Amino acid sequence: MKKIKEGVFSCGDLSIIQIGHNEIDQLIEEAKSADLRRARVNIHKSADDLLHEMIIAFTSESEVKIHKHPNKRESFHIIRGRVQIQFYDEDLVEMIDKKVIMCSENGPYFYRMQDQLWHKVVPLSDICVIHEITDGPFILGQSSIFPENKIK
């Protein structure tokens, strides 16, 4: 893993990529000191790739803002810890009956969101690590929409 900037690593152009305990531990240590209290390694080669895969480590202090991804799907596989994905209606009111709690100890271990719903990721353990897969390419300002940029 090559460090690109605080909280972001890349696997570069490797043709075979392996992520094990050492790499996960490195991400966790980076997340503990990063301003956003999370760190990720990009498995995809570039922002232009049509498929984006990341291993992301969160501390319990990491706050992910409510957002959605227009015309994109998203799935997570939990590697370590517990995490909750909360969903919101178009008025940004939490939909209590729609939430996913994932746990590496006893599941569920996988989640996929096929529709473009407002959501946020909430770490429920001191450390949680997920494998995220989403559609690319990544376009700054367009791949994720936040409430302050909500299109009515």
C-alpha positions as semicolon CSV with decimal commas, in nm:
position;residue;x (nm);y (nm);z (nm)
1;M;0,000;0,000;0,000
2;K;0,131;0,339;-0,098
3;K;0,018;0,644;0,099
4;I;-0,135;0,908;-0,130
5;K;-0,240;1,160;0,136
6;E;-0,370;1,156;0,493
7;G;-0,620;0,874;0,525
8;V;-0,582;0,751;0,166
9;F;-0,368;0,467;0,032
10;S;-0,347;0,303;-0,310
11;C;-0,254;-0,040;-0,435
12;G;-0,123;0,117;-0,755
13;D;-0,101;-0,091;-1,069
14;L;-0,053;-0,430;-0,904
15;S;-0,214;-0,710;-1,103
16;I;-0,277;-0,919;-0,790
17;I;-0,377;-0,746;-0,467
18;Q;-0,389;-0,901;-0,122
19;I;-0,509;-0,728;0,193
20;G;-0,432;-0,903;0,520
21;H;-0,394;-0,831;0,891
22;N;-0,087;-0,608;0,845
23;E;-0,261;-0,384;0,591
24;I;-0,580;-0,367;0,800
25;D;-0,374;-0,278;1,109
26;Q;-0,195;-0,005;0,909
27;L;-0,532;0,140;0,801
28;I;-0,659;0,133;1,159
29;E;-0,353;0,317;1,288
30;E;-0,391;0,577;1,013
31;A;-0,763;0,617;1,093
32;K;-0,683;0,684;1,460
33;S;-0,468;0,984;1,372
34;A;-0,643;1,113;1,056
35;D;-0,852;1,429;1,082
36;L;-1,164;1,244;0,960
37;R;-1,089;0,946;1,191
38;R;-1,106;0,709;0,894
39;A;-0,865;0,574;0,637
40;R;-0,904;0,380;0,315
41;V;-0,705;0,192;0,059
42;N;-0,827;0,222;-0,298
43;I;-0,816;-0,114;-0,470
44;H;-0,918;0,035;-0,806
45;K;-0,643;0,189;-1,019
46;S;-0,794;0,532;-1,086
47;A;-1,096;0,756;-1,028
48;D;-1,196;0,680;-1,389
49;D;-1,245;0,305;-1,327
50;L;-1,602;0,183;-1,374
51;L;-1,580;-0,026;-1,055
52;H;-1,445;0,119;-0,730
53;E;-1,338;-0,102;-0,440
54;M;-1,204;0,027;-0,111
55;I;-1,115;-0,113;0,229
56;I;-1,214;0,155;0,482
57;A;-1,130;0,169;0,852
58;F;-1,344;0,392;1,077
59;T;-1,299;0,485;1,440
60;S;-1,605;0,548;1,657
61;E;-1,523;0,921;1,626
62;S;-1,563;0,922;1,247
63;E;-1,869;1,109;1,126
64;V;-2,002;1,038;0,779
65;K;-2,247;1,303;0,662
66;I;-2,585;1,212;0,516
67;H;-2,542;1,171;0,141
68;K;-2,654;0,980;-0,166
69;H;-2,495;0,864;-0,488
70;P;-2,690;0,947;-0,804
71;N;-2,703;0,657;-1,049
72;K;-2,475;0,439;-0,839
73;R;-2,507;0,122;-0,639
74;E;-2,319;0,055;-0,318
75;S;-2,237;-0,259;-0,125
76;F;-2,040;-0,330;0,192
77;H;-1,887;-0,641;0,340
78;I;-1,792;-0,606;0,707
79;I;-1,440;-0,719;0,795
80;R;-1,409;-0,604;1,156
81;G;-1,641;-0,450;1,416
82;R;-1,999;-0,322;1,396
83;V;-2,147;-0,055;1,171
84;Q;-2,496;0,080;1,107
85;I;-2,625;0,225;0,782
86;Q;-2,913;0,467;0,844
87;F;-3,152;0,567;0,565
88;Y;-3,347;0,891;0,523
89;D;-3,647;1,000;0,317
90;E;-3,634;1,291;0,071
91;D;-3,707;1,534;0,358
92;L;-3,400;1,390;0,535
93;V;-3,609;1,235;0,813
94;E;-3,456;0,910;0,937
95;M;-3,654;0,606;0,831
96;I;-3,642;0,413;1,158
97;D;-3,777;0,097;0,994
98;K;-3,498;0,104;0,736
99;K;-3,153;0,057;0,879
100;V;-2,887;-0,208;0,847
101;I;-2,661;-0,316;1,131
102;M;-2,363;-0,524;1,025
103;C;-2,136;-0,718;1,260
104;S;-1,821;-0,913;1,179
105;E;-1,887;-1,150;1,472
106;N;-2,237;-1,274;1,393
107;G;-2,364;-1,094;1,083
108;P;-2,521;-0,984;0,875
109;Y;-2,193;-0,952;0,687
110;F;-2,310;-0,797;0,361
111;Y;-2,536;-0,514;0,248
112;R;-2,624;-0,373;-0,092
113;M;-2,821;-0,060;-0,175
114;Q;-2,956;-0,062;-0,528
115;D;-3,158;0,262;-0,515
116;Q;-3,024;0,611;-0,463
117;L;-3,130;0,667;-0,101
118;W;-3,008;0,929;0,144
119;H;-2,794;0,743;0,397
120;K;-2,506;0,765;0,639
121;V;-2,261;0,520;0,791
122;V;-2,236;0,511;1,171
123;P;-1,956;0,313;1,339
124;L;-2,093;0,119;1,639
125;S;-1,762;-0,018;1,766
126;D;-1,433;0,151;1,853
127;I;-1,297;0,033;1,517
128;C;-1,483;-0,102;1,218
129;V;-1,346;-0,203;0,880
130;I;-1,552;-0,252;0,566
131;H;-1,495;-0,350;0,205
132;E;-1,698;-0,110;-0,011
133;I;-1,783;-0,161;-0,377
134;T;-1,952;0,108;-0,585
135;D;-1,986;0,221;-0,942
136;G;-1,729;0,453;-1,091
137;P;-1,608;0,677;-1,222
138;F;-1,565;0,911;-0,928
139;I;-1,642;1,272;-1,023
140;L;-1,582;1,527;-0,747
141;G;-1,905;1,710;-0,666
142;Q;-2,120;1,465;-0,862
143;S;-2,055;1,113;-0,728
144;S;-2,199;1,205;-0,387
145;I;-2,466;1,463;-0,311
146;F;-2,498;1,614;0,036
147;P;-2,811;1,784;0,178
148;E;-2,664;2,131;0,136
149;N;-2,634;2,054;-0,238
150;K;-2,970;1,878;-0,261
151;I;-3,134;1,914;-0,600
152;K;-3,508;1,974;-0,565
